[in-house]
Structures are given as structure tokens and as C-alpha cells.
PDB file of C-alpha atoms in Angstrom:
ATOM      1  CA  MET W 144       4.453   4.222  -5.881  1.00 59.00           C
ATOM      2  CA  ALA W 145       1.340   2.755  -7.487  1.00 65.00           C
ATOM      3  CA  ARG W 146      -0.234  -0.060  -5.458  1.00 69.00           C
ATOM      4  CA  PRO W 147      -3.535  -1.872  -5.981  1.00 69.00           C
ATOM      5  CA  ASP W 148      -6.015  -1.993  -3.089  1.00 68.00           C
ATOM      6  CA  ALA W 149      -4.969  -5.193  -1.280  1.00 73.00           C
ATOM      7  CA  GLN W 150      -8.127  -5.460   0.868  1.00 76.00           C
ATOM      8  CA  ARG W 151     -10.376  -4.916  -2.138  1.00 83.00           C
ATOM      9  CA  ILE W 152      -8.467  -7.565  -4.090  1.00 83.00           C
ATOM     10  CA  LYS W 153      -8.805 -10.040  -1.218  1.00 81.00           C
ATOM     11  CA  LYS W 154     -12.602  -9.633  -1.177  1.00 83.00           C
ATOM     12  CA  LEU W 155     -12.855  -9.880  -4.957  1.00 82.00           C
ATOM     13  CA  LYS W 156     -10.688 -13.011  -5.076  1.00 81.00           C
ATOM     14  CA  THR W 157     -13.028 -14.637  -2.549  1.00 82.00           C
ATOM     15  CA  GLY W 158     -15.952 -13.865  -4.848  1.00 79.00           C
ATOM     16  CA  GLU W 159     -14.006 -15.121  -7.855  1.00 80.00           C
ATOM     17  CA  ARG W 160     -13.349 -18.417  -6.053  1.00 82.00           C
ATOM     18  CA  LEU W 161     -17.092 -18.765  -5.463  1.00 84.00           C
ATOM     19  CA  GLY W 162     -17.475 -18.522  -9.226  1.00 81.00           C
ATOM     20  CA  VAL W 163     -15.007 -21.382  -9.665  1.00 83.00           C
ATOM     21  CA  VAL W 164     -16.973 -23.441  -7.135  1.00 88.00           C
ATOM     22  CA  ALA W 165     -20.171 -22.707  -9.064  1.00 85.00           C
ATOM     23  CA  THR W 166     -18.509 -23.832 -12.314  1.00 86.00           C
ATOM     24  CA  VAL W 167     -17.385 -27.082 -10.681  1.00 90.00           C
ATOM     25  CA  PHE W 168     -20.917 -27.528  -9.366  1.00 89.00           C
ATOM     26  CA  CYS W 169     -22.260 -27.227 -12.927  1.00 88.00           C
ATOM     27  CA  GLY W 170     -19.895 -29.992 -14.010  1.00 89.00           C
ATOM     28  CA  ALA W 171     -21.082 -32.187 -11.158  1.00 89.00           C
ATOM     29  CA  VAL W 172     -24.713 -31.588 -12.134  1.00 87.00           C
ATOM     30  CA  LEU W 173     -23.962 -32.629 -15.713  1.00 86.00           C
ATOM     31  CA  VAL W 174     -22.325 -35.847 -14.510  1.00 88.00           C
ATOM     32  CA  TYR W 175     -25.270 -36.453 -12.183  1.00 82.00           C
ATOM     33  CA  GLY W 176     -27.699 -35.918 -15.072  1.00 81.00           C
ATOM     34  CA  ILE W 177     -25.862 -38.311 -17.384  1.00 85.00           C
ATOM     35  CA  VAL W 178     -25.624 -41.038 -14.732  1.00 83.00           C
ATOM     36  CA  MET W 179     -29.267 -40.695 -13.737  1.00 80.00           C
ATOM     37  CA  PHE W 180     -30.385 -40.681 -17.368  1.00 80.00           C
ATOM     38  CA  VAL W 181     -28.469 -43.879 -18.148  1.00 81.00           C
ATOM     39  CA  LEU W 182     -29.830 -45.584 -15.021  1.00 79.00           C
ATOM     40  CA  SER W 183     -33.392 -44.554 -15.827  1.00 76.00           C
ATOM     41  CA  LEU W 184     -33.098 -46.028 -19.335  1.00 75.00           C
ATOM     42  CA  THR W 185     -31.408 -49.195 -18.099  1.00 80.00           C
ATOM     43  CA  ARG W 186     -34.024 -49.816 -15.438  1.00 76.00           C
ATOM     44  CA  ASP W 187     -36.914 -48.335 -17.437  1.00 73.00           C
ATOM     45  CA  ASP W 188     -37.710 -46.383 -14.275  1.00 70.00           C
ATOM     46  CA  ALA W 189     -40.266 -43.610 -14.864  1.00 76.00           C
ATOM     47  CA  LEU W 190     -39.872 -42.287 -11.304  1.00 75.00           C
ATOM     48  CA  LEU W 191     -36.120 -41.887 -11.779  1.00 72.00           C
ATOM     49  CA  GLN W 192     -36.689 -39.969 -15.001  1.00 76.00           C
ATOM     50  CA  THR W 193     -39.201 -37.701 -13.248  1.00 78.00           C
ATOM     51  CA  VAL W 194     -36.689 -36.966 -10.476  1.00 74.00           C
ATOM     52  CA  LEU W 195     -34.006 -36.292 -13.082  1.00 73.00           C
ATOM     53  CA  TRP W 196     -36.014 -33.837 -15.168  1.00 80.00           C
ATOM     54  CA  SER W 197     -37.372 -32.034 -12.111  1.00 79.00           C
ATOM     55  CA  THR W 198     -33.974 -31.484 -10.448  1.00 82.00           C
ATOM     56  CA  ALA W 199     -31.105 -31.447 -12.964  1.00 82.00           C
ATOM     57  CA  PRO W 200     -32.249 -28.500 -15.161  1.00 84.00           C
ATOM     58  CA  ALA W 201     -33.015 -26.310 -12.133  1.00 86.00           C
ATOM     59  CA  LEU W 202     -29.679 -27.108 -10.492  1.00 85.00           C
ATOM     60  CA  LEU W 203     -27.807 -26.459 -13.745  1.00 85.00           C
ATOM     61  CA  VAL W 204     -29.517 -23.088 -14.278  1.00 87.00           C
ATOM     62  CA  LEU W 205     -28.721 -22.132 -10.688  1.00 87.00           C
ATOM     63  CA  GLY W 206     -25.060 -23.078 -11.092  1.00 84.00           C
ATOM     64  CA  VAL W 207     -24.655 -21.291 -14.425  1.00 87.00           C
ATOM     65  CA  ALA W 208     -26.301 -18.148 -13.059  1.00 88.00           C
ATOM     66  CA  ALA W 209     -24.047 -18.132  -9.991  1.00 84.00           C
ATOM     67  CA  ALA W 210     -20.907 -18.686 -12.083  1.00 82.00           C
ATOM     68  CA  ALA W 211     -21.864 -15.923 -14.527  1.00 85.00           C
ATOM     69  CA  PHE W 212     -22.669 -13.484 -11.722  1.00 87.00           C
ATOM     70  CA  CYS W 213     -19.356 -14.108  -9.936  1.00 80.00           C
ATOM     71  CA  ASN W 214     -17.391 -13.850 -13.166  1.00 80.00           C
ATOM     72  CA  LEU W 215     -18.991 -10.529 -14.148  1.00 79.00           C
ATOM     73  CA  LYS W 216     -19.042  -8.919 -10.710  1.00 84.00           C
ATOM     74  CA  PHE W 217     -15.783 -10.119  -9.167  1.00 84.00           C
ATOM     75  CA  GLY W 218     -13.655 -11.218 -12.128  1.00 80.00           C
ATOM     76  CA  GLY W 219     -14.547  -8.090 -14.093  1.00 85.00           C
ATOM     77  CA  GLU W 220     -13.624  -5.816 -11.181  1.00 88.00           C
ATOM     78  CA  LEU W 221     -10.271  -7.598 -10.753  1.00 89.00           C
ATOM     79  CA  ASP W 222      -9.601  -7.035 -14.453  1.00 90.00           C
ATOM     80  CA  ARG W 223     -10.300  -3.315 -14.039  1.00 90.00           C
ATOM     81  CA  ILE W 224      -7.995  -3.098 -11.020  1.00 91.00           C
ATOM     82  CA  THR W 225      -5.295  -4.824 -13.061  1.00 93.00           C
ATOM     83  CA  GLU W 226      -5.728  -2.412 -15.977  1.00 93.00           C
ATOM     84  CA  ASP W 227      -5.688   0.654 -13.694  1.00 92.00           C
ATOM     85  CA  PHE W 228      -2.569  -0.572 -11.889  1.00 93.00           C
ATOM     86  CA  VAL W 229      -0.765  -1.206 -15.186  1.00 95.00           C
ATOM     87  CA  ARG W 230      -1.705   2.275 -16.408  1.00 94.00           C
ATOM     88  CA  ASP W 231      -0.553   3.965 -13.177  1.00 93.00           C
ATOM     89  CA  THR W 232       2.743   2.053 -13.119  1.00 94.00           C
ATOM     90  CA  PHE W 233       3.491   3.033 -16.714  1.00 94.00           C
ATOM     91  CA  ILE W 234       2.748   6.684 -15.873  1.00 93.00           C
ATOM     92  CA  GLU W 235       5.086   6.594 -12.868  1.00 94.00           C
ATOM     93  CA  ASN W 236       7.826   4.991 -14.950  1.00 94.00           C
ATOM     94  CA  ALA W 237       7.314   6.915 -18.186  1.00 92.00           C
ATOM     95  CA  ALA W 238      11.020   7.822 -18.404  1.00 93.00           C
ATOM     96  CA  LEU W 239      11.996   4.130 -18.296  1.00 94.00           C
ATOM     97  CA  MET W 240       9.987   3.572 -21.494  1.00 93.00           C
ATOM     98  CA  HIS W 241      12.584   5.795 -23.219  1.00 93.00           C
ATOM     99  CA  PRO W 242      10.065   7.594 -25.457  1.00 89.00           C
ATOM    100  CA  GLU W 243      12.933   9.797 -26.696  1.00 89.00           C
ATOM    101  CA  ARG W 244      14.421   6.910 -28.687  1.00 92.00           C
ATOM    102  CA  SER W 245      13.313   6.461 -32.299  1.00 93.00           C
ATOM    103  CA  SER W 246      13.370   2.656 -32.165  1.00 96.00           C
ATOM    104  CA  LEU W 247      12.018   0.758 -29.167  1.00 96.00           C
ATOM    105  CA  SER W 248      11.877  -2.965 -28.427  1.00 95.00           C
ATOM    106  CA  PHE W 249      10.096  -4.035 -25.254  1.00 96.00           C
ATOM    107  CA  PHE W 250      10.648  -7.424 -23.624  1.00 94.00           C
ATOM    108  CA  ILE W 251       7.882  -8.522 -21.245  1.00 94.00           C
ATOM    109  CA  GLU W 252       8.258 -11.298 -18.681  1.00 92.00           C
ATOM    110  CA  ILE W 253       5.468 -12.278 -16.291  1.00 90.00           C
ATOM    111  CA  LYS W 254       6.527 -14.252 -13.224  1.00 88.00           C
ATOM    112  CA  ASP W 255       4.677 -15.697 -10.218  1.00 85.00           C
ATOM    113  CA  SER W 256       3.914 -12.319  -8.616  1.00 88.00           C
ATOM    114  CA  THR W 257       5.500  -9.666 -10.840  1.00 91.00           C
ATOM    115  CA  ALA W 258       5.720  -8.500 -14.420  1.00 93.00           C
ATOM    116  CA  GLU W 259       8.951  -6.969 -15.734  1.00 94.00           C
ATOM    117  CA  ILE W 260       9.593  -4.941 -18.850  1.00 95.00           C
ATOM    118  CA  SER W 261      13.008  -4.144 -20.241  1.00 93.00           C
ATOM    119  CA  VAL W 262      13.487  -1.708 -23.123  1.00 94.00           C
ATOM    120  CA  ASN W 263      16.233  -1.978 -25.741  1.00 94.00           C
ATOM    121  CA  GLY W 264      18.332  -4.029 -23.339  1.00 87.00           C
ATOM    122  CA  TYR W 265      18.663  -1.277 -20.687  1.00 91.00           C
ATOM    123  CA  LYS W 266      19.371  -2.586 -17.185  1.00 90.00           C
ATOM    124  CA  GLU W 267      16.623  -0.467 -15.628  1.00 92.00           C
ATOM    125  CA  MET W 268      13.293  -2.255 -15.842  1.00 94.00           C
ATOM    126  CA  ILE W 269       9.677  -1.314 -15.284  1.00 95.00           C
ATOM    127  CA  ILE W 270       8.438  -3.638 -12.544  1.00 94.00           C
ATOM    128  CA  PHE W 271       4.779  -4.320 -11.814  1.00 94.00           C
ATOM    129  CA  ASP W 272       4.323  -5.771  -8.322  1.00 92.00           C
ATOM    130  CA  PHE W 273       1.252  -8.025  -8.316  1.00 91.00           C
ATOM    131  CA  SER W 274       2.048  -9.664  -4.954  1.00 88.00           C
ATOM    132  CA  ASP W 275      -1.276  -8.393  -3.563  1.00 87.00           C
ATOM    133  CA  PHE W 276      -2.976 -10.789  -6.012  1.00 87.00           C
ATOM    134  CA  GLY W 277      -1.098 -13.764  -4.523  1.00 83.00           C
ATOM    135  CA  LYS W 278       0.533 -16.301  -6.819  1.00 82.00           C
ATOM    136  CA  LEU W 279      -0.660 -15.451 -10.303  1.00 84.00           C
ATOM    137  CA  SER W 280      -2.818 -18.048 -12.021  1.00 83.00           C
ATOM    138  CA  VAL W 281      -2.465 -18.727 -15.730  1.00 85.00           C
ATOM    139  CA  PHE W 282      -5.692 -16.805 -16.344  1.00 85.00           C
ATOM    140  CA  ARG W 283      -4.508 -13.804 -14.289  1.00 88.00           C
ATOM    141  CA  LYS W 284      -1.175 -13.785 -16.145  1.00 90.00           C
ATOM    142  CA  MET W 285      -3.090 -13.634 -19.423  1.00 91.00           C
ATOM    143  CA  THR W 286      -5.108 -10.676 -18.106  1.00 92.00           C
ATOM    144  CA  ILE W 287      -1.916  -8.889 -17.035  1.00 94.00           C
ATOM    145  CA  SER W 288      -0.252  -9.602 -20.371  1.00 94.00           C
ATOM    146  CA  LYS W 289      -3.217  -8.143 -22.255  1.00 94.00           C
ATOM    147  CA  ALA W 290      -3.333  -5.067 -20.019  1.00 96.00           C
ATOM    148  CA  ILE W 291       0.379  -4.377 -20.586  1.00 96.00           C
ATOM    149  CA  THR W 292       0.433  -4.971 -24.341  1.00 96.00           C
ATOM    150  CA  ASP W 293      -2.800  -3.026 -24.871  1.00 96.00           C
ATOM    151  CA  ARG W 294      -1.338  -0.085 -22.948  1.00 95.00           C
ATOM    152  CA  LEU W 295       1.883  -0.174 -24.981  1.00 95.00           C
ATOM    153  CA  THR W 296      -0.068  -0.284 -28.237  1.00 96.00           C
ATOM    154  CA  CYS W 297      -2.406   2.567 -27.334  1.00 95.00           C
ATOM    155  CA  THR W 298       0.365   4.711 -25.838  1.00 94.00           C
ATOM    156  CA  PHE W 299       2.592   4.732 -28.906  1.00 95.00           C
ATOM    157  CA  CYS W 300      -0.248   4.998 -31.405  1.00 95.00           C
ATOM    158  CA  ARG W 301      -1.508   8.002 -29.431  1.00 94.00           C
ATOM    159  CA  LEU W 302       1.983   9.557 -29.418  1.00 93.00           C
ATOM    160  CA  TYR W 303       2.157   9.012 -33.176  1.00 94.00           C
ATOM    161  CA  GLU W 304      -1.171  10.812 -33.631  1.00 93.00           C
ATOM    162  CA  ARG W 305       0.153  13.710 -31.576  1.00 92.00           C
ATOM    163  CA  GLY W 306       3.164  14.115 -33.846  1.00 91.00           C
ATOM    164  CA  ALA W 307       5.835  11.962 -32.204  1.00 91.00           C
ATOM    165  CA  SER W 308       8.201  10.295 -34.656  1.00 92.00           C
ATOM    166  CA  TYR W 309       9.212   6.659 -34.229  1.00 94.00           C
ATOM    167  CA  LYS W 310      10.984   4.473 -36.729  1.00 95.00           C
ATOM    168  CA  SER W 311       9.861   1.268 -35.034  1.00 96.00           C
ATOM    169  CA  VAL W 312       8.173   0.071 -31.843  1.00 97.00           C
ATOM    170  CA  ASP W 313       7.586  -3.582 -31.015  1.00 96.00           C
ATOM    171  CA  TYR W 314       7.421  -6.026 -28.127  1.00 96.00           C
ATOM    172  CA  ARG W 315       8.004  -9.650 -27.258  1.00 93.00           C
ATOM    173  CA  GLU W 316       6.729 -11.707 -24.343  1.00 90.00           C
ATOM    174  CA  LYS W 317       8.314 -14.572 -22.472  1.00 79.00           C
ATOM    175  CA  VAL W 318       5.559 -17.115 -22.863  1.00 64.00           C
ATOM    176  CA  SER W 319       7.057 -20.001 -20.862  1.00 60.00           C
ATOM    177  CA  ALA W 320      10.137 -21.044 -18.911  1.00 58.00           C
ATOM    178  CA  LYS W 321      11.295 -23.158 -21.864  1.00 59.00           C
ATOM    179  CA  LYS W 322      11.070 -20.415 -24.479  1.00 59.00           C
ATOM    180  CA  LYS W 323      13.223 -17.331 -24.071  1.00 63.00           C
ATOM    181  CA  THR W 324      11.077 -15.049 -26.180  1.00 67.00           C
ATOM    182  CA  GLY W 325       7.719 -15.106 -27.873  1.00 77.00           C
ATOM    183  CA  LYS W 326       6.660 -13.800 -31.224  1.00 86.00           C
ATOM    184  CA  LEU W 327       7.629 -10.216 -32.084  1.00 91.00           C
ATOM    185  CA  ILE W 328       4.532  -7.999 -32.231  1.00 94.00           C
ATOM    186  CA  PRO W 329       4.958  -4.703 -34.110  1.00 96.00           C
ATOM    187  CA  VAL W 330       3.248  -1.496 -33.014  1.00 96.00           C
ATOM    188  CA  ILE W 331       4.996   0.918 -35.399  1.00 96.00           C
ATOM    189  CA  ILE W 332       6.828  -0.112 -38.572  1.00 96.00           C
ATOM    190  CA  ASP W 333       8.857   2.255 -40.775  1.00 94.00           C
ATOM    191  CA  GLY W 334       7.421   5.297 -39.059  1.00 93.00           C
ATOM    192  CA  VAL W 335       3.714   4.381 -39.211  1.00 94.00           C
ATOM    193  CA  PRO W 336       1.487   2.263 -36.928  1.00 95.00           C
ATOM    194  CA  GLU W 337       1.110  -1.376 -37.871  1.00 96.00           C
ATOM    195  CA  LYS W 338      -2.375  -1.924 -39.333  1.00 94.00           C
ATOM    196  CA  LYS W 339      -3.800  -4.255 -36.654  1.00 94.00           C
ATOM    197  CA  SER W 340      -2.278  -2.273 -33.794  1.00 94.00           C
ATOM    198  CA  TYR W 341      -3.670   1.006 -35.101  1.00 94.00           C
ATOM    199  CA  LYS W 342      -7.104  -0.526 -35.668  1.00 94.00           C
ATOM    200  CA  TYR W 343      -7.125  -1.728 -32.071  1.00 93.00           C
ATOM    201  CA  TYR W 344      -6.081   1.721 -30.844  1.00 94.00           C
ATOM    202  CA  LEU W 345      -8.855   3.457 -32.793  1.00 94.00           C
ATOM    203  CA  LYS W 346     -11.445   1.116 -31.277  1.00 91.00           C
ATOM    204  CA  ASN W 347     -10.178   1.568 -27.713  1.00 86.00           C
ATOM    205  CA  LYS W 348      -8.814   5.107 -27.430  1.00 76.00           C
TER     206      LYS W 348
END
């Protein structure tokens, strides 16, 4: 059974949190700069302005650099782990995608620690266990959603290119607890890939 590397994820999440701290720090520096600037104008204090212009820009650059580094190094690696795990889970559960059917409708629901996909109303579901990531944040759910829908799009466009025949393939996502289903997104319509889906596949195959 496909499983992401829990220890690796733990280390990367720590780095990602440092990026969040750095982003918050940047916000604090901006507030500090605004307050100091207003005070320096109010008091006509040249020394205060000198302190402001000698500290705020340097602190802001430091914070932005730290946030960018953490986002690229740790956030990017977590995204790749997510994409690899989605790919491996789809491979292990290829039969549950029912590629033998000519018309396929996938329903995707992302919960606090799992993602579930049902196909054409079958009881058997493809389940992605993201418990090693902890409770999924809104941002992480968006990353998972993109990884799943991108994989579905590329998989069926690739099968079409290899000669497989499908009348229609589409998917919906449960976007919130209040809404049962999201917008229907077509991958294949009337036997041919939907224009936007196929364009995406060609750019990412």
C-alpha cells in the first residue's frame, strides 16, 4: 500500500511552519514601519526617521528572503510528495477507476485527513490516506485537489492518445460541507478530449 514518508513530512512541515513565521514577521515589520513613519512625521524627529530607514528595509528583506526560501524548499518538496503519493495510489487502485467503462464520472471529496473518490456511484472508493500530513489545512487540501484532478486529466488524455475509446469522462469535487457537489469538469466529451483539458495534458505530459 502506498504511504508517504512520515518522518520526511514531519521535517518538511517544521520548515514550512518557519516560512509562516517569516511571513508573519514581514507583516509585523510593515506595521512597525508605518507606525514609526507616522511618529517621525508627527514629531518631526530626524533621528526616528534615520532609525526607521536603517532598520525596516533590512528586516523586511530578511523576512521576505526567509519566507521565500522556506516556501520553495519545504513547501515545494511537500507538494512533490503529495503528487507522488497521489500517482502511486492511483496506480495501486487502477481497477477501481473502471477504465473499461465508456462513460466515467468521478466524485472527489477531501476531508480532514483523507481524500475519497467514487466512480459512477460504485460503493468501492479510491481512498488517499493523508493522515501523515496531520489535519489538512485549506492550502494543503487545494494542493491535494490539484494533484488528483491533474492526474485524472492526464491519465485519460494519455489513454485516449493510445487508442482507448471513451464517450465521456468528467469529475466533480465536494468544495464545502454546505455544497454537495462542485462544478462538473469535463475531461472527454463525445469521444474526444475537452479543449482545455487536452491543452493542459500536452503541456504536462
